mmCIF file with all atom_site columns, C-alpha atoms in Angstrom:
data_model
loop_
_atom_site.group_PDB
_atom_site.id
_atom_site.type_symbol
_atom_site.label_atom_id
_atom_site.label_alt_id
_atom_site.label_comp_id
_atom_site.label_asym_id
_atom_site.label_entity_id
_atom_site.label_seq_id
_atom_site.pdbx_PDB_ins_code
_atom_site.Cartn_x
_atom_site.Cartn_y
_atom_site.Cartn_z
_atom_site.occupancy
_atom_site.B_iso_or_equiv
_atom_site.pdbx_formal_charge
_atom_site.auth_seq_id
_atom_site.auth_comp_id
_atom_site.auth_asym_id
_atom_site.auth_atom_id
_atom_site.pdbx_PDB_model_num
ATOM 1   C CA . ASP A 1 1   ? -213.313 -39.793 -50.073 1.00 62.00 ? 13  ASP A CA 1
ATOM 2   C CA . ALA A 1 2   ? -214.630 -43.185 -51.139 1.00 62.00 ? 14  ALA A CA 1
ATOM 3   C CA . LYS A 1 3   ? -212.151 -46.031 -51.028 1.00 86.00 ? 15  LYS A CA 1
ATOM 4   C CA . THR A 1 4   ? -211.181 -47.617 -54.349 1.00 92.00 ? 16  THR A CA 1
ATOM 5   C CA . THR A 1 5   ? -209.926 -51.093 -55.155 1.00 94.00 ? 17  THR A CA 1
ATOM 6   C CA . GLN A 1 6   ? -207.836 -51.878 -58.213 1.00 96.00 ? 18  GLN A CA 1
ATOM 7   C CA . PRO A 1 7   ? -205.951 -54.996 -59.296 1.00 97.00 ? 19  PRO A CA 1
ATOM 8   C CA . PRO A 1 8   ? -202.230 -54.567 -58.632 1.00 96.00 ? 20  PRO A CA 1
ATOM 9   C CA . SER A 1 9   ? -201.180 -55.477 -62.152 1.00 97.00 ? 21  SER A CA 1
ATOM 10  C CA . MET A 1 10  ? -202.438 -56.265 -65.650 1.00 97.00 ? 22  MET A CA 1
ATOM 11  C CA . ASP A 1 11  ? -200.922 -57.120 -69.001 1.00 97.00 ? 23  ASP A CA 1
ATOM 12  C CA . CYS A 1 12  ? -202.233 -56.143 -72.408 1.00 96.00 ? 24  CYS A CA 1
ATOM 13  C CA . ALA A 1 13  ? -201.054 -56.908 -75.932 1.00 97.00 ? 25  ALA A CA 1
ATOM 14  C CA . GLU A 1 14  ? -199.990 -53.955 -78.021 1.00 97.00 ? 26  GLU A CA 1
ATOM 15  C CA . GLY A 1 15  ? -202.797 -52.742 -80.273 1.00 96.00 ? 27  GLY A CA 1
ATOM 16  C CA . ARG A 1 16  ? -205.500 -54.346 -78.161 1.00 96.00 ? 28  ARG A CA 1
ATOM 17  C CA . ALA A 1 17  ? -207.872 -52.566 -75.834 1.00 97.00 ? 29  ALA A CA 1
ATOM 18  C CA . ALA A 1 18  ? -206.760 -52.294 -72.219 1.00 97.00 ? 30  ALA A CA 1
ATOM 19  C CA . ASN A 1 19  ? -209.629 -52.442 -69.744 1.00 98.00 ? 31  ASN A CA 1
ATOM 20  C CA . LEU A 1 20  ? -208.696 -51.331 -66.241 1.00 98.00 ? 32  LEU A CA 1
ATOM 21  C CA . PRO A 1 21  ? -211.315 -51.936 -63.546 1.00 97.00 ? 33  PRO A CA 1
ATOM 22  C CA . CYS A 1 22  ? -211.916 -49.988 -60.372 1.00 96.00 ? 34  CYS A CA 1
ATOM 23  C CA . ASN A 1 23  ? -214.333 -50.792 -57.568 1.00 96.00 ? 35  ASN A CA 1
ATOM 24  C CA . HIS A 1 24  ? -215.749 -47.946 -55.499 1.00 93.00 ? 36  HIS A CA 1
ATOM 25  C CA . SER A 1 25  ? -218.758 -49.514 -53.818 1.00 93.00 ? 37  SER A CA 1
ATOM 26  C CA . THR A 1 26  ? -219.041 -46.797 -51.140 1.00 90.00 ? 38  THR A CA 1
ATOM 27  C CA . ILE A 1 27  ? -219.125 -43.907 -53.591 1.00 90.00 ? 39  ILE A CA 1
ATOM 28  C CA . SER A 1 28  ? -221.545 -41.137 -52.666 1.00 87.00 ? 40  SER A CA 1
ATOM 29  C CA . GLY A 1 29  ? -223.832 -39.272 -55.020 1.00 86.00 ? 41  GLY A CA 1
ATOM 30  C CA . ASN A 1 30  ? -221.661 -36.187 -55.481 1.00 84.00 ? 42  ASN A CA 1
ATOM 31  C CA . GLU A 1 31  ? -218.336 -37.958 -55.858 1.00 87.00 ? 43  GLU A CA 1
ATOM 32  C CA . TYR A 1 32  ? -216.610 -38.039 -59.208 1.00 89.00 ? 44  TYR A CA 1
ATOM 33  C CA . VAL A 1 33  ? -214.348 -40.772 -60.555 1.00 92.00 ? 45  VAL A CA 1
ATOM 34  C CA . TYR A 1 34  ? -210.925 -39.566 -61.718 1.00 92.00 ? 46  TYR A CA 1
ATOM 35  C CA . TRP A 1 35  ? -208.214 -41.501 -63.497 1.00 95.00 ? 47  TRP A CA 1
ATOM 36  C CA . TYR A 1 36  ? -204.544 -40.601 -63.534 1.00 95.00 ? 48  TYR A CA 1
ATOM 37  C CA . ARG A 1 37  ? -201.512 -42.507 -64.689 1.00 97.00 ? 49  ARG A CA 1
ATOM 38  C CA . GLN A 1 38  ? -197.828 -42.330 -63.895 1.00 96.00 ? 50  GLN A CA 1
ATOM 39  C CA . ILE A 1 39  ? -195.333 -43.429 -66.473 1.00 95.00 ? 51  ILE A CA 1
ATOM 40  C CA . HIS A 1 40  ? -192.035 -44.516 -64.971 1.00 90.00 ? 52  HIS A CA 1
ATOM 41  C CA . SER A 1 41  ? -189.944 -41.573 -63.699 1.00 84.00 ? 53  SER A CA 1
ATOM 42  C CA . GLN A 1 42  ? -192.547 -39.005 -64.740 1.00 92.00 ? 54  GLN A CA 1
ATOM 43  C CA . GLY A 1 43  ? -195.177 -36.986 -62.910 1.00 94.00 ? 55  GLY A CA 1
ATOM 44  C CA . PRO A 1 44  ? -198.752 -38.277 -62.739 1.00 94.00 ? 56  PRO A CA 1
ATOM 45  C CA . GLN A 1 45  ? -200.872 -37.407 -65.745 1.00 95.00 ? 57  GLN A CA 1
ATOM 46  C CA . TYR A 1 46  ? -204.593 -36.691 -65.746 1.00 93.00 ? 58  TYR A CA 1
ATOM 47  C CA . ILE A 1 47  ? -206.557 -38.980 -68.073 1.00 95.00 ? 59  ILE A CA 1
ATOM 48  C CA . ILE A 1 48  ? -210.286 -38.540 -67.627 1.00 94.00 ? 60  ILE A CA 1
ATOM 49  C CA . HIS A 1 49  ? -213.052 -38.067 -65.077 1.00 92.00 ? 61  HIS A CA 1
ATOM 50  C CA . GLY A 1 50  ? -216.801 -38.571 -64.832 1.00 92.00 ? 62  GLY A CA 1
ATOM 51  C CA . LEU A 1 51  ? -219.796 -38.518 -62.525 1.00 92.00 ? 63  LEU A CA 1
ATOM 52  C CA . LYS A 1 52  ? -222.295 -41.024 -63.905 1.00 91.00 ? 64  LYS A CA 1
ATOM 53  C CA . ASN A 1 53  ? -222.327 -40.815 -67.683 1.00 87.00 ? 65  ASN A CA 1
ATOM 54  C CA . ASN A 1 54  ? -219.738 -42.539 -69.794 1.00 93.00 ? 66  ASN A CA 1
ATOM 55  C CA . GLU A 1 55  ? -216.999 -40.196 -70.928 1.00 95.00 ? 67  GLU A CA 1
ATOM 56  C CA . THR A 1 56  ? -214.550 -40.255 -73.812 1.00 96.00 ? 68  THR A CA 1
ATOM 57  C CA . ASN A 1 57  ? -211.628 -38.069 -74.731 1.00 94.00 ? 69  ASN A CA 1
ATOM 58  C CA . GLU A 1 58  ? -208.582 -38.380 -76.937 1.00 94.00 ? 70  GLU A CA 1
ATOM 59  C CA . MET A 1 59  ? -206.804 -40.563 -74.427 1.00 94.00 ? 71  MET A CA 1
ATOM 60  C CA . ALA A 1 60  ? -209.402 -42.983 -73.129 1.00 97.00 ? 72  ALA A CA 1
ATOM 61  C CA . SER A 1 61  ? -212.999 -43.868 -72.353 1.00 97.00 ? 73  SER A CA 1
ATOM 62  C CA . LEU A 1 62  ? -214.523 -44.130 -68.920 1.00 97.00 ? 74  LEU A CA 1
ATOM 63  C CA . ILE A 1 63  ? -217.425 -46.493 -68.361 1.00 97.00 ? 75  ILE A CA 1
ATOM 64  C CA . ILE A 1 64  ? -219.278 -46.092 -65.060 1.00 96.00 ? 76  ILE A CA 1
ATOM 65  C CA . THR A 1 65  ? -221.833 -48.720 -64.062 1.00 96.00 ? 77  THR A CA 1
ATOM 66  C CA . GLU A 1 66  ? -225.397 -47.621 -63.501 1.00 94.00 ? 78  GLU A CA 1
ATOM 67  C CA . ASP A 1 67  ? -225.134 -48.083 -59.728 1.00 94.00 ? 79  ASP A CA 1
ATOM 68  C CA . ARG A 1 68  ? -221.778 -46.208 -59.857 1.00 95.00 ? 80  ARG A CA 1
ATOM 69  C CA . LYS A 1 69  ? -220.107 -48.812 -57.687 1.00 95.00 ? 81  LYS A CA 1
ATOM 70  C CA . SER A 1 70  ? -217.489 -49.593 -60.262 1.00 96.00 ? 82  SER A CA 1
ATOM 71  C CA . SER A 1 71  ? -215.903 -48.172 -63.375 1.00 97.00 ? 83  SER A CA 1
ATOM 72  C CA . THR A 1 72  ? -213.609 -49.218 -66.192 1.00 97.00 ? 84  THR A CA 1
ATOM 73  C CA . LEU A 1 73  ? -210.976 -47.182 -67.934 1.00 98.00 ? 85  LEU A CA 1
ATOM 74  C CA . ILE A 1 74  ? -210.545 -48.240 -71.543 1.00 98.00 ? 86  ILE A CA 1
ATOM 75  C CA . LEU A 1 75  ? -207.480 -47.518 -73.629 1.00 97.00 ? 87  LEU A CA 1
ATOM 76  C CA . PRO A 1 76  ? -208.814 -48.529 -77.050 1.00 96.00 ? 88  PRO A CA 1
ATOM 77  C CA . HIS A 1 77  ? -205.530 -49.354 -78.766 1.00 95.00 ? 89  HIS A CA 1
ATOM 78  C CA . ALA A 1 78  ? -202.808 -49.754 -76.193 1.00 96.00 ? 90  ALA A CA 1
ATOM 79  C CA . THR A 1 79  ? -199.236 -48.907 -77.164 1.00 97.00 ? 91  THR A CA 1
ATOM 80  C CA . LEU A 1 80  ? -195.968 -49.611 -75.415 1.00 97.00 ? 92  LEU A CA 1
ATOM 81  C CA . ARG A 1 81  ? -195.989 -46.004 -74.180 1.00 95.00 ? 93  ARG A CA 1
ATOM 82  C CA . ASP A 1 82  ? -199.165 -46.720 -72.217 1.00 97.00 ? 94  ASP A CA 1
ATOM 83  C CA . THR A 1 83  ? -197.185 -48.898 -69.819 1.00 97.00 ? 95  THR A CA 1
ATOM 84  C CA . ALA A 1 84  ? -197.692 -47.104 -66.507 1.00 97.00 ? 96  ALA A CA 1
ATOM 85  C CA . VAL A 1 85  ? -199.344 -47.243 -63.096 1.00 96.00 ? 97  VAL A CA 1
ATOM 86  C CA . TYR A 1 86  ? -203.007 -46.243 -63.388 1.00 97.00 ? 98  TYR A CA 1
ATOM 87  C CA . TYR A 1 87  ? -204.771 -44.659 -60.432 1.00 95.00 ? 99  TYR A CA 1
ATOM 88  C CA . CYS A 1 88  ? -208.517 -44.520 -59.867 1.00 95.00 ? 100 CYS A CA 1
ATOM 89  C CA . ILE A 1 89  ? -209.503 -41.757 -57.434 1.00 91.00 ? 101 ILE A CA 1
ATOM 90  C CA . VAL A 1 90  ? -212.958 -40.919 -56.157 1.00 88.00 ? 102 VAL A CA 1
ATOM 91  C CA . ARG A 1 91  ? -213.804 -37.622 -54.483 1.00 82.00 ? 103 ARG A CA 1
ATOM 92  C CA . VAL A 1 92  ? -215.976 -34.569 -54.464 1.00 76.00 ? 104 VAL A CA 1
ATOM 93  C CA . PRO A 1 93  ? -214.306 -31.830 -56.492 1.00 71.00 ? 105 PRO A CA 1
ATOM 94  C CA . ASN A 1 94  ? -213.234 -28.803 -54.477 1.00 63.00 ? 106 ASN A CA 1
ATOM 95  C CA . SER A 1 95  ? -214.653 -30.348 -51.323 1.00 60.00 ? 107 SER A CA 1
ATOM 96  C CA . GLY A 1 96  ? -213.841 -28.550 -48.118 1.00 53.00 ? 108 GLY A CA 1
ATOM 97  C CA . SER A 1 97  ? -210.682 -26.558 -47.903 1.00 47.00 ? 109 SER A CA 1
ATOM 98  C CA . ALA A 1 98  ? -208.465 -29.309 -49.199 1.00 51.00 ? 110 ALA A CA 1
ATOM 99  C CA . ARG A 1 99  ? -208.302 -30.369 -52.807 1.00 61.00 ? 111 ARG A CA 1
ATOM 100 C CA . GLN A 1 100 ? -205.516 -32.871 -52.610 1.00 69.00 ? 112 GLN A CA 1
ATOM 101 C CA . LEU A 1 101 ? -205.717 -36.151 -54.468 1.00 76.00 ? 113 LEU A CA 1
ATOM 102 C CA . THR A 1 102 ? -205.315 -39.305 -52.430 1.00 79.00 ? 114 THR A CA 1
ATOM 103 C CA . PHE A 1 103 ? -203.407 -41.860 -54.483 1.00 84.00 ? 115 PHE A CA 1
ATOM 104 C CA . GLY A 1 104 ? -203.685 -45.549 -53.704 1.00 85.00 ? 116 GLY A CA 1
ATOM 105 C CA . SER A 1 105 ? -201.359 -48.204 -55.049 1.00 87.00 ? 117 SER A CA 1
ATOM 106 C CA . GLY A 1 106 ? -202.992 -48.266 -58.512 1.00 94.00 ? 118 GLY A CA 1
ATOM 107 C CA . THR A 1 107 ? -202.714 -50.863 -61.290 1.00 97.00 ? 119 THR A CA 1
ATOM 108 C CA . GLN A 1 108 ? -199.431 -51.476 -63.047 1.00 97.00 ? 120 GLN A CA 1
ATOM 109 C CA . LEU A 1 109 ? -200.377 -51.908 -66.706 1.00 98.00 ? 121 LEU A CA 1
ATOM 110 C CA . THR A 1 110 ? -197.740 -53.521 -68.880 1.00 98.00 ? 122 THR A CA 1
ATOM 111 C CA . VAL A 1 111 ? -198.299 -53.404 -72.625 1.00 97.00 ? 123 VAL A CA 1
ATOM 112 C CA . LEU A 1 112 ? -196.530 -56.294 -74.291 1.00 96.00 ? 124 LEU A CA 1
ATOM 113 C CA . PRO A 1 113 ? -195.152 -56.204 -77.856 1.00 95.00 ? 125 PRO A CA 1
ATOM 114 C CA . ASP B 2 1   ? -194.067 -24.746 -73.512 1.00 61.00 ? 13  ASP B CA 1
ATOM 115 C CA . THR B 2 2   ? -194.073 -26.650 -70.222 1.00 68.00 ? 14  THR B CA 1
ATOM 116 C CA . ALA B 2 3   ? -197.236 -26.282 -68.137 1.00 91.00 ? 15  ALA B CA 1
ATOM 117 C CA . VAL B 2 4   ? -195.709 -27.138 -64.734 1.00 96.00 ? 16  VAL B CA 1
ATOM 118 C CA . SER B 2 5   ? -191.953 -26.983 -64.382 1.00 96.00 ? 17  SER B CA 1
ATOM 119 C CA . GLN B 2 6   ? -189.658 -27.825 -61.503 1.00 97.00 ? 18  GLN B CA 1
ATOM 120 C CA . THR B 2 7   ? -186.015 -27.119 -60.853 1.00 96.00 ? 19  THR B CA 1
ATOM 121 C CA . PRO B 2 8   ? -183.740 -28.828 -60.254 1.00 97.00 ? 20  PRO B CA 1
ATOM 122 C CA . LYS B 2 9   ? -184.567 -32.232 -61.691 1.00 96.00 ? 21  LYS B CA 1
ATOM 123 C CA . TYR B 2 10  ? -181.956 -33.908 -59.496 1.00 97.00 ? 22  TYR B CA 1
ATOM 124 C CA . LEU B 2 11  ? -180.634 -32.725 -56.150 1.00 97.00 ? 23  LEU B CA 1
ATOM 125 C CA . VAL B 2 12  ? -177.921 -34.520 -54.204 1.00 97.00 ? 24  VAL B CA 1
ATOM 126 C CA . THR B 2 13  ? -176.914 -33.049 -50.879 1.00 97.00 ? 25  THR B CA 1
ATOM 127 C CA . GLN B 2 14  ? -175.514 -33.810 -47.472 1.00 97.00 ? 26  GLN B CA 1
ATOM 128 C CA . MET B 2 15  ? -177.477 -34.347 -44.301 1.00 97.00 ? 27  MET B CA 1
ATOM 129 C CA . GLY B 2 16  ? -178.062 -31.168 -42.377 1.00 97.00 ? 28  GLY B CA 1
ATOM 130 C CA . ASN B 2 17  ? -178.043 -28.886 -45.411 1.00 97.00 ? 29  ASN B CA 1
ATOM 131 C CA . ASP B 2 18  ? -180.852 -26.531 -46.401 1.00 97.00 ? 30  ASP B CA 1
ATOM 132 C CA . LYS B 2 19  ? -182.200 -26.735 -49.929 1.00 97.00 ? 31  LYS B CA 1
ATOM 133 C CA . SER B 2 20  ? -185.014 -25.382 -52.100 1.00 97.00 ? 32  SER B CA 1
ATOM 134 C CA . ILE B 2 21  ? -186.996 -26.776 -54.997 1.00 98.00 ? 33  ILE B CA 1
ATOM 135 C CA . LYS B 2 22  ? -188.728 -24.367 -57.322 1.00 97.00 ? 34  LYS B CA 1
ATOM 136 C CA . CYS B 2 23  ? -192.033 -24.838 -59.110 1.00 97.00 ? 35  CYS B CA 1
ATOM 137 C CA . GLU B 2 24  ? -193.730 -22.696 -61.711 1.00 97.00 ? 36  GLU B CA 1
ATOM 138 C CA . GLN B 2 25  ? -196.994 -23.131 -63.608 1.00 96.00 ? 37  GLN B CA 1
ATOM 139 C CA . ASN B 2 26  ? -198.121 -21.154 -66.640 1.00 95.00 ? 38  ASN B CA 1
ATOM 140 C CA . LEU B 2 27  ? -201.689 -22.480 -66.681 1.00 92.00 ? 39  LEU B CA 1
ATOM 141 C CA . GLY B 2 28  ? -203.240 -19.657 -64.696 1.00 89.00 ? 40  GLY B CA 1
ATOM 142 C CA . HIS B 2 29  ? -204.385 -22.088 -62.031 1.00 88.00 ? 41  HIS B CA 1
ATOM 143 C CA . ASP B 2 30  ? -205.422 -20.968 -58.579 1.00 84.00 ? 42  ASP B CA 1
ATOM 144 C CA . THR B 2 31  ? -204.101 -23.849 -56.504 1.00 87.00 ? 43  THR B CA 1
ATOM 145 C CA . MET B 2 32  ? -200.674 -25.447 -56.360 1.00 90.00 ? 44  MET B CA 1
ATOM 146 C CA . TYR B 2 33  ? -199.484 -28.540 -54.492 1.00 91.00 ? 45  TYR B CA 1
ATOM 147 C CA . TRP B 2 34  ? -196.437 -30.419 -53.357 1.00 93.00 ? 46  TRP B CA 1
ATOM 148 C CA . TYR B 2 35  ? -196.454 -34.217 -53.237 1.00 92.00 ? 47  TYR B CA 1
ATOM 149 C CA . LYS B 2 36  ? -193.798 -36.618 -51.994 1.00 93.00 ? 48  LYS B CA 1
ATOM 150 C CA . GLN B 2 37  ? -193.236 -40.044 -53.560 1.00 93.00 ? 49  GLN B CA 1
ATOM 151 C CA . ASP B 2 38  ? -191.149 -42.335 -51.430 1.00 88.00 ? 50  ASP B CA 1
ATOM 152 C CA . SER B 2 39  ? -189.185 -45.429 -52.377 1.00 83.00 ? 51  SER B CA 1
ATOM 153 C CA . LYS B 2 40  ? -192.326 -47.560 -52.174 1.00 80.00 ? 52  LYS B CA 1
ATOM 154 C CA . LYS B 2 41  ? -193.864 -45.338 -54.853 1.00 81.00 ? 53  LYS B CA 1
ATOM 155 C CA . PHE B 2 42  ? -196.707 -44.032 -52.703 1.00 84.00 ? 54  PHE B CA 1
ATOM 156 C CA . LEU B 2 43  ? -197.672 -40.459 -53.587 1.00 88.00 ? 55  LEU B CA 1
ATOM 157 C CA . LYS B 2 44  ? -198.585 -38.354 -50.581 1.00 87.00 ? 56  LYS B CA 1
ATOM 158 C CA . ILE B 2 45  ? -199.752 -34.775 -50.430 1.00 86.00 ? 57  ILE B CA 1
ATOM 159 C CA . MET B 2 46  ? -197.591 -32.377 -48.458 1.00 89.00 ? 58  MET B CA 1
ATOM 160 C CA . PHE B 2 47  ? -199.003 -28.903 -49.063 1.00 86.00 ? 59  PHE B CA 1
ATOM 161 C CA . SER B 2 48  ? -201.347 -26.923 -51.218 1.00 84.00 ? 60  SER B CA 1
ATOM 162 C CA . TYR B 2 49  ? -201.662 -23.185 -51.725 1.00 85.00 ? 61  TYR B CA 1
ATOM 163 C CA . ASN B 2 50  ? -204.665 -21.260 -52.939 1.00 82.00 ? 62  ASN B CA 1
ATOM 164 C CA . ASN B 2 51  ? -204.296 -17.529 -53.577 1.00 72.00 ? 63  ASN B CA 1
ATOM 165 C CA . LYS B 2 52  ? -201.230 -17.397 -51.346 1.00 67.00 ? 64  LYS B CA 1
ATOM 166 C CA . GLU B 2 53  ? -202.996 -19.098 -48.493 1.00 75.00 ? 65  GLU B CA 1
ATOM 167 C CA . LEU B 2 54  ? -201.873 -22.441 -47.162 1.00 79.00 ? 66  LEU B CA 1
ATOM 168 C CA . ILE B 2 55  ? -205.008 -24.538 -47.142 1.00 72.00 ? 67  ILE B CA 1
ATOM 169 C CA . ILE B 2 56  ? -203.691 -27.937 -46.195 1.00 68.00 ? 68  ILE B CA 1
ATOM 170 C CA . ASN B 2 57  ? -200.685 -29.104 -44.280 1.00 71.00 ? 69  ASN B CA 1
ATOM 171 C CA . GLU B 2 58  ? -200.452 -32.831 -43.680 1.00 67.00 ? 70  GLU B CA 1
ATOM 172 C CA . THR B 2 59  ? -198.240 -34.305 -40.961 1.00 78.00 ? 71  THR B CA 1
ATOM 173 C CA . VAL B 2 60  ? -195.122 -32.863 -42.499 1.00 86.00 ? 72  VAL B CA 1
ATOM 174 C CA . PRO B 2 61  ? -192.179 -31.808 -40.335 1.00 89.00 ? 73  PRO B CA 1
ATOM 175 C CA . ASN B 2 62  ? -191.837 -28.070 -39.918 1.00 88.00 ? 74  ASN B CA 1
ATOM 176 C CA . ARG B 2 63  ? -188.444 -28.348 -41.570 1.00 94.00 ? 75  ARG B CA 1
ATOM 177 C CA . PHE B 2 64  ? -190.482 -28.217 -44.774 1.00 93.00 ? 76  PHE B CA 1
ATOM 178 C CA . SER B 2 65  ? -191.951 -24.864 -45.684 1.00 91.00 ? 77  SER B CA 1
ATOM 179 C CA . PRO B 2 66  ? -193.768 -23.884 -48.881 1.00 91.00 ? 78  PRO B CA 1
ATOM 180 C CA . LYS B 2 67  ? -193.302 -20.345 -50.141 1.00 90.00 ? 79  LYS B CA 1
ATOM 181 C CA . SER B 2 68  ? -195.467 -18.764 -52.816 1.00 89.00 ? 80  SER B CA 1
ATOM 182 C CA . PRO B 2 69  ? -194.171 -15.427 -54.129 1.00 89.00 ? 81  PRO B CA 1
ATOM 183 C CA . ASP B 2 70  ? -197.098 -15.246 -56.563 1.00 88.00 ? 82  ASP B CA 1
ATOM 184 C CA . LYS B 2 71  ? -199.914 -17.362 -57.946 1.00 87.00 ? 83  LYS B CA 1
ATOM 185 C CA . ALA B 2 72  ? -197.679 -18.994 -60.541 1.00 93.00 ? 84  ALA B CA 1
ATOM 186 C CA . HIS B 2 73  ? -194.976 -20.184 -58.143 1.00 94.00 ? 85  HIS B CA 1
ATOM 187 C CA . LEU B 2 74  ? -194.836 -22.502 -55.159 1.00 93.00 ? 86  LEU B CA 1
ATOM 188 C CA . ASN B 2 75  ? -191.342 -23.247 -53.904 1.00 95.00 ? 87  ASN B CA 1
ATOM 189 C CA . LEU B 2 76  ? -190.454 -25.874 -51.321 1.00 96.00 ? 88  LEU B CA 1
ATOM 190 C CA . HIS B 2 77  ? -187.798 -25.086 -48.729 1.00 96.00 ? 89  HIS B CA 1
ATOM 191 C CA . ILE B 2 78  ? -186.302 -27.861 -46.658 1.00 96.00 ? 90  ILE B CA 1
ATOM 192 C CA . ASN B 2 79  ? -184.121 -27.167 -43.641 1.00 96.00 ? 91  ASN B CA 1
ATOM 193 C CA . SER B 2 80  ? -181.741 -29.562 -41.895 1.00 97.00 ? 92  SER B CA 1
ATOM 194 C CA . LEU B 2 81  ? -182.157 -32.327 -44.440 1.00 97.00 ? 93  LEU B CA 1
ATOM 195 C CA . GLU B 2 82  ? -182.374 -35.891 -43.154 1.00 96.00 ? 94  GLU B CA 1
ATOM 196 C CA . LEU B 2 83  ? -181.783 -39.234 -44.837 1.00 95.00 ? 95  LEU B CA 1
ATOM 197 C CA . GLY B 2 84  ? -185.511 -39.951 -44.766 1.00 93.00 ? 96  GLY B CA 1
ATOM 198 C CA . ASP B 2 85  ? -186.197 -36.903 -46.898 1.00 95.00 ? 97  ASP B CA 1
ATOM 199 C CA . SER B 2 86  ? -184.775 -38.723 -49.911 1.00 96.00 ? 98  SER B CA 1
ATOM 200 C CA . ALA B 2 87  ? -187.651 -39.071 -52.339 1.00 95.00 ? 99  ALA B CA 1
ATOM 201 C CA . VAL B 2 88  ? -189.118 -37.671 -55.531 1.00 96.00 ? 100 VAL B CA 1
ATOM 202 C CA . TYR B 2 89  ? -191.031 -34.440 -54.984 1.00 97.00 ? 101 TYR B CA 1
ATOM 203 C CA . PHE B 2 90  ? -193.765 -33.445 -57.410 1.00 96.00 ? 102 PHE B CA 1
ATOM 204 C CA . CYS B 2 91  ? -195.352 -30.068 -57.836 1.00 96.00 ? 103 CYS B CA 1
ATOM 205 C CA . ALA B 2 92  ? -198.884 -29.814 -59.260 1.00 93.00 ? 104 ALA B CA 1
ATOM 206 C CA . SER B 2 93  ? -201.519 -27.213 -59.995 1.00 91.00 ? 105 SER B CA 1
ATOM 207 C CA . SER B 2 94  ? -205.268 -27.180 -60.568 1.00 87.00 ? 106 SER B CA 1
ATOM 208 C CA . PRO B 2 95  ? -208.082 -24.779 -61.347 1.00 82.00 ? 107 PRO B CA 1
ATOM 209 C CA . ILE B 2 96  ? -210.461 -23.983 -58.547 1.00 69.00 ? 108 ILE B CA 1
ATOM 210 C CA . GLN B 2 97  ? -213.897 -24.178 -60.048 1.00 54.00 ? 109 GLN B CA 1
ATOM 211 C CA . GLY B 2 98  ? -216.235 -26.925 -61.159 1.00 54.00 ? 110 GLY B CA 1
ATOM 212 C CA . ALA B 2 99  ? -215.756 -30.632 -61.561 1.00 56.00 ? 111 ALA B CA 1
ATOM 213 C CA . GLY B 2 100 ? -212.397 -29.912 -63.112 1.00 55.00 ? 112 GLY B CA 1
ATOM 214 C CA . GLY B 2 101 ? -211.239 -28.742 -59.731 1.00 57.00 ? 113 GLY B CA 1
ATOM 215 C CA . ASN B 2 102 ? -209.516 -32.034 -59.175 1.00 66.00 ? 114 ASN B CA 1
ATOM 216 C CA . THR B 2 103 ? -207.832 -32.102 -62.565 1.00 83.00 ? 115 THR B CA 1
ATOM 217 C CA . GLN B 2 104 ? -204.290 -31.627 -61.457 1.00 88.00 ? 116 GLN B CA 1
ATOM 218 C CA . TYR B 2 105 ? -201.320 -31.093 -63.699 1.00 92.00 ? 117 TYR B CA 1
ATOM 219 C CA . PHE B 2 106 ? -198.027 -32.395 -62.398 1.00 95.00 ? 118 PHE B CA 1
ATOM 220 C CA . GLY B 2 107 ? -194.473 -31.328 -62.923 1.00 96.00 ? 119 GLY B CA 1
ATOM 221 C CA . PRO B 2 108 ? -191.713 -33.754 -63.921 1.00 95.00 ? 120 PRO B CA 1
ATOM 222 C CA . GLY B 2 109 ? -190.504 -34.251 -60.363 1.00 96.00 ? 121 GLY B CA 1
ATOM 223 C CA . THR B 2 110 ? -187.327 -33.519 -58.419 1.00 97.00 ? 122 THR B CA 1
ATOM 224 C CA . ARG B 2 111 ? -185.349 -36.495 -57.202 1.00 96.00 ? 123 ARG B CA 1
ATOM 225 C CA . LEU B 2 112 ? -183.771 -35.546 -53.878 1.00 97.00 ? 124 LEU B CA 1
ATOM 226 C CA . THR B 2 113 ? -180.994 -37.713 -52.497 1.00 96.00 ? 125 THR B CA 1
ATOM 227 C CA . VAL B 2 114 ? -179.666 -36.996 -49.026 1.00 96.00 ? 126 VAL B CA 1
ATOM 228 C CA . LEU B 2 115 ? -176.295 -38.547 -48.240 1.00 95.00 ? 127 LEU B CA 1
#
């Protein structure tokens, strides 16, 4: 799996867009970008994933650069409940016999009132 | 209408005891997992099961054993508990096909404290 780099922490004002960057410069052509988050004392929660096109769902948008070496998760109108650790994970889905996710240290996003 | 559930939510026990954590998913997924989150908050995979077959087993002591009575359940048995086993244990499940194969759904976690 490609290695990812994320800032350890970020702040965002409530109601503003939160833009969380992730660098994955060694990503290979068949690797997807996945985002999860973990709110304090809860299990990780899937947010979104993509291969090369930008993706949007009810939770967030995922912008992947044309060279695919980096991506940005966008929470369009952050709320206090979005305060969590956000994980960017890159891997080939269903690759090999193991499908485990490898979590790094992620980005602690704090939404401020 | 919980998708992935775990019991118990909290487990406090003495060193040397044997304990089990149960996990159930009602999503019809083919693969289930156990993760361990230690005090430093790092999430590490322990096991995964696909159609009753253990398909990964990281460097986990053999005191830990996953048991899957059916596709919807993956229980975690721990023998001879040690202080270092104190952590939060998360169960997860995922479908097997397509790019969604890595979309995992996690349970609420079981906080294990070994005294």
